[in-house]
Tab-separated table of C-alpha atoms and ligand atoms in Angstrom:
chain	number	residue	atom	x	y	z
G	1	MET	CA	-0.308	0.133	-0.113
G	2	ALA	CA	1.337	3.429	-0.704
G	3	LEU	CA	-0.267	6.246	-0.022
G	4	LEU	CA	0.372	9.699	-2.680
G	5	ASN	CA	0.812	13.078	-1.918
G	6	VAL	CA	-2.586	15.083	-3.189
G	7	LEU	CA	-1.728	18.984	-4.609
G	8	HIS	CA	-4.081	21.520	-3.339
G	9	PHE	CA	-5.380	24.611	-4.933
G	10	PRO	CA	-3.379	26.951	-6.074
G	11	ASN	CA	-0.883	24.554	-7.201
G	12	PRO	CA	-0.363	25.478	-10.919
G	13	ARG	CA	0.064	21.362	-11.284
G	14	LEU	CA	-3.499	20.925	-11.043
G	15	ARG	CA	-3.508	23.113	-14.425
G	16	LEU	CA	-1.331	20.693	-16.351
G	17	LYS	CA	-3.247	18.086	-19.005
G	18	ALA	CA	-2.782	14.552	-18.384
G	19	LYS	CA	-2.021	12.271	-21.657
G	20	PRO	CA	-4.028	9.447	-22.402
G	21	VAL	CA	-2.790	5.605	-21.284
G	22	GLY	CA	-1.151	4.344	-24.482
G	23	THR	CA	-1.159	0.731	-22.944
G	24	VAL	CA	-2.932	-0.417	-19.859
G	25	ASP	CA	0.117	-2.429	-18.148
G	26	ASP	CA	1.463	-3.155	-14.526
G	27	THR	CA	2.499	0.703	-13.905
G	28	ILE	CA	-1.232	2.166	-14.633
G	29	ASN	CA	-2.794	-1.023	-12.424
G	30	THR	CA	0.061	0.403	-9.356
G	31	LEU	CA	-0.728	4.058	-9.728
G	32	ALA	CA	-4.865	2.556	-9.855
G	33	LYS	CA	-4.318	1.051	-6.140
G	34	ASP	CA	-2.184	3.384	-5.133
G	35	MET	CA	-4.667	6.108	-5.788
G	36	LEU	CA	-7.516	4.128	-4.129
G	37	ASP	CA	-5.608	3.647	-1.017
G	38	THR	CA	-5.016	7.421	-0.778
G	39	MET	CA	-8.744	8.281	-2.090
G	40	TYR	CA	-9.997	6.210	1.231
G	41	ALA	CA	-6.876	7.308	3.450
G	42	GLU	CA	-8.664	10.991	2.553
G	43	GLY	CA	-12.192	9.975	2.487
G	44	GLY	CA	-12.972	11.075	-0.853
G	45	ILE	CA	-15.191	9.695	-2.912
G	46	GLY	CA	-13.007	10.037	-6.182
G	47	LEU	CA	-9.930	10.442	-7.530
G	48	ALA	CA	-7.919	12.097	-10.532
G	49	ALA	CA	-4.075	10.676	-11.278
G	50	THR	CA	-3.636	14.919	-11.759
G	51	GLN	CA	-4.661	15.599	-7.956
G	52	VAL	CA	-1.168	13.080	-6.974
G	53	ASP	CA	0.884	14.574	-9.920
G	54	VAL	CA	0.451	12.115	-12.353
G	55	GLN	CA	-0.164	13.540	-15.833
G	56	LYS	CA	-2.378	10.030	-17.306
G	57	ARG	CA	-5.728	9.839	-18.040
G	58	VAL	CA	-6.710	7.510	-15.021
G	59	ILE	CA	-9.717	8.105	-12.351
G	60	VAL	CA	-11.133	6.452	-9.504
G	61	ILE	CA	-14.157	6.561	-7.814
G	62	ASP	CA	-16.047	4.716	-4.827
G	63	LEU	CA	-19.192	5.622	-3.938
G	64	SER	CA	-20.545	3.010	-2.277
G	65	GLU	CA	-21.246	3.356	1.666
G	66	HIS	CA	-18.515	0.674	3.186
G	67	ARG	CA	-15.757	1.554	0.613
G	68	ASP	CA	-15.267	-1.821	-1.104
G	69	ASP	CA	-16.766	-1.179	-4.628
G	70	PRO	CA	-14.379	0.560	-6.418
G	71	MET	CA	-14.480	2.014	-9.997
G	72	CYS	CA	-10.792	2.557	-12.381
G	73	LEU	CA	-11.226	4.432	-14.889
G	74	ILE	CA	-8.681	4.719	-17.778
G	75	ASN	CA	-8.929	6.965	-20.604
G	76	PRO	CA	-12.568	8.246	-19.570
G	77	GLU	CA	-14.655	9.795	-22.394
G	78	ILE	CA	-18.370	11.714	-22.056
G	79	ILE	CA	-19.584	10.769	-25.349
G	80	GLU	CA	-23.089	11.521	-24.479
G	81	LEU	CA	-24.981	14.361	-22.026
G	82	GLU	CA	-28.403	15.063	-20.797
G	83	GLY	CA	-30.215	17.767	-18.881
G	84	THR	CA	-28.556	19.824	-16.128
G	85	GLU	CA	-28.295	19.550	-12.406
G	86	GLN	CA	-27.128	21.675	-9.210
G	87	MET	CA	-25.302	19.775	-6.541
G	88	GLN	CA	-22.983	20.412	-3.975
G	89	GLU	CA	-19.404	19.649	-4.797
G	90	GLY	CA	-16.425	19.128	-2.784
G	91	CYS	CA	-13.108	18.299	-4.161
G	92	LEU	CA	-9.788	16.666	-1.872
G	93	SER	CA	-7.510	19.599	-3.696
G	94	VAL	CA	-9.773	22.571	-2.106
G	95	PRO	CA	-9.880	21.276	1.273
G	96	GLY	CA	-12.549	22.489	3.126
G	97	TYR	CA	-15.135	24.112	0.854
G	98	TYR	CA	-18.075	23.277	-0.444
G	99	ASP	CA	-20.500	24.899	-3.100
G	100	LEU	CA	-23.270	24.060	-5.602
G	101	VAL	CA	-22.049	23.538	-9.365
G	102	GLU	CA	-24.498	22.865	-12.106
G	103	ARG	CA	-23.506	19.602	-14.553
G	104	ALA	CA	-25.062	17.298	-17.071
G	105	GLU	CA	-28.116	15.389	-15.001
G	106	LYS	CA	-27.107	11.919	-17.512
G	107	ILE	CA	-23.913	11.148	-19.195
G	108	ARG	CA	-23.080	8.199	-21.523
G	109	PHE	CA	-19.150	7.536	-21.105
G	110	ARG	CA	-16.824	4.800	-22.074
G	111	TYR	CA	-13.592	3.935	-20.748
G	112	LEU	CA	-11.043	1.152	-20.321
G	113	ASP	CA	-11.021	-1.102	-17.265
G	114	LEU	CA	-7.855	-2.399	-15.900
G	115	GLU	CA	-7.610	-5.150	-18.182
G	116	GLY	CA	-8.004	-2.804	-21.222
G	117	GLN	CA	-11.204	-3.154	-22.343
G	118	ALA	CA	-13.306	-1.050	-23.651
G	119	VAL	CA	-16.261	-0.380	-21.997
G	120	GLU	CA	-19.442	1.926	-22.149
G	121	ALA	CA	-22.204	2.740	-19.869
G	122	ASN	CA	-24.862	5.292	-18.502
G	123	ALA	CA	-24.426	7.055	-15.032
G	124	GLU	CA	-26.827	9.637	-13.496
G	125	GLY	CA	-26.812	11.591	-10.320
G	126	LEU	CA	-23.658	11.555	-8.336
G	127	LEU	CA	-21.767	9.118	-10.572
G	128	ALA	CA	-22.724	11.563	-13.099
G	129	VAL	CA	-21.698	14.513	-11.430
G	130	CYS	CA	-18.065	12.696	-10.185
G	131	ILE	CA	-17.343	11.182	-13.518
G	132	GLN	CA	-17.927	14.634	-14.930
G	133	HIS	CA	-15.548	16.482	-11.533
G	134	GLU	CA	-12.807	13.854	-12.180
G	135	ILE	CA	-12.856	14.352	-16.763
G	136	ASP	CA	-12.488	17.828	-15.567
G	137	HIS	CA	-9.149	17.326	-13.289
G	138	LEU	CA	-7.958	15.456	-16.001
G	139	ASP	CA	-8.206	18.928	-18.350
G	140	GLY	CA	-7.044	20.577	-15.313
G	141	LYS	CA	-9.805	22.103	-14.220
G	142	LEU	CA	-11.327	22.069	-10.705
G	143	PHE	CA	-14.703	22.687	-9.691
G	144	ILE	CA	-14.114	26.261	-8.103
G	145	ASP	CA	-13.903	27.513	-11.883
G	146	TYR	CA	-17.254	27.398	-11.862
G	147	LEU	CA	-17.493	29.794	-9.385
G	148	SER	CA	-18.109	33.691	-9.296
G	149	PRO	CA	-14.502	35.632	-9.479
G	150	LEU	CA	-15.278	37.009	-6.419
G	151	LYS	CA	-15.471	33.203	-4.567
G	152	GLN	CA	-12.416	32.591	-6.474
G	153	GLN	CA	-10.362	35.027	-5.416
G	154	ARG	CA	-11.734	34.770	-1.607
G	155	LEU	CA	-10.729	31.198	-1.843
G	156	ARG	CA	-7.065	31.273	-3.356
G	157	LYS	CA	-6.355	34.173	-0.558
G	158	LYS	CA	-7.701	31.651	2.139
G	159	LEU	CA	-5.966	28.540	0.775
G	160	GLU	CA	-2.945	30.568	0.302
G	161	LYS	CA	-2.773	31.816	3.905
G	162	GLN	CA	-3.390	28.280	5.223
G	163	GLU	CA	-0.501	26.390	2.893
G	164	ARG	CA	1.850	29.825	4.494
G	165	LEU	CA	0.590	28.552	7.937
G	166	GLU	CA	1.675	24.522	7.348
G	167	ARG	CA	4.585	25.065	5.723
G	168	GLN	CA	5.872	27.529	9.281
G	169	GLN	CA	4.369	24.473	11.082
G	170	VAL	CA	6.693	22.567	9.053
G	171	GLN	CA	9.842	25.109	9.767
G	172	VAL	CA	8.736	24.838	13.848
G	173	LEU	CA	8.504	21.170	13.703
T	1	GNR	O1	-14.681	13.300	-2.386
T	1	GNR	C1	-15.053	13.978	-2.670
T	1	GNR	N1	-16.349	14.185	-2.786
T	1	GNR	C2	-17.685	15.052	-4.334
T	1	GNR	C3	-18.438	15.749	-3.728
T	1	GNR	C4	-19.540	15.856	-4.983
T	1	GNR	C5	-18.751	15.714	-5.786
T	1	GNR	C6	-17.723	15.409	-6.398
T	1	GNR	C7	-16.870	15.079	-5.415
T	1	GNR	S1	-15.344	14.277	-5.763
T	1	GNR	C8	-14.270	14.489	-4.225
T	1	GNR	C9	-13.123	13.618	-4.196
T	1	GNR	C10	-12.244	14.352	-5.250
T	1	GNR	O2	-12.051	15.829	-5.279
T	1	GNR	N2	-12.082	14.322	-6.741
T	1	GNR	O3	-11.294	14.585	-7.502
T	2	NI	NI1	-11.373	16.892	-7.304
């Protein structure tokens, strides 16, 4: 088991665009496993490779109550969008902040599984929101990008201050 470091906004590396995975090999399997360990340890329902500073199109999700039903999606793509819906979102890269975001209500998506097999499926509700949130990460986008510039500015100041304090704490230790 390996825990990976999760980048926090406004780290510019969260803006990098992830590259498609060529072949689903052991490296990708290990990455997916480490990402799941990290997601569980941090209490998230999803995680994108971009958040752990790996620019590969890999996401993991687990919406189950008992945290025992992981999904790993390689090269995920949305192929159809339907309707709109607002949901309260949070992000492991924007700790302690939650806000409403409007996204498609239903999606059809495709991806490669950990065996490299192509899969196509439909999603709605929280799963649809989560997949859209994670694919945004792979494209360097954060949920707070959808908020008003004023909210983004306030959040940036707050998190920059928080990071400064954390760095000072580390120096004292
Ligand atoms: O843990 C998470 N919860 C969440 C809630 C509403 C919408 C999206 C999410 S994803 C987030 C974990 C995360 O940051 N994934 O990138
Ligand atoms: Ni996120």
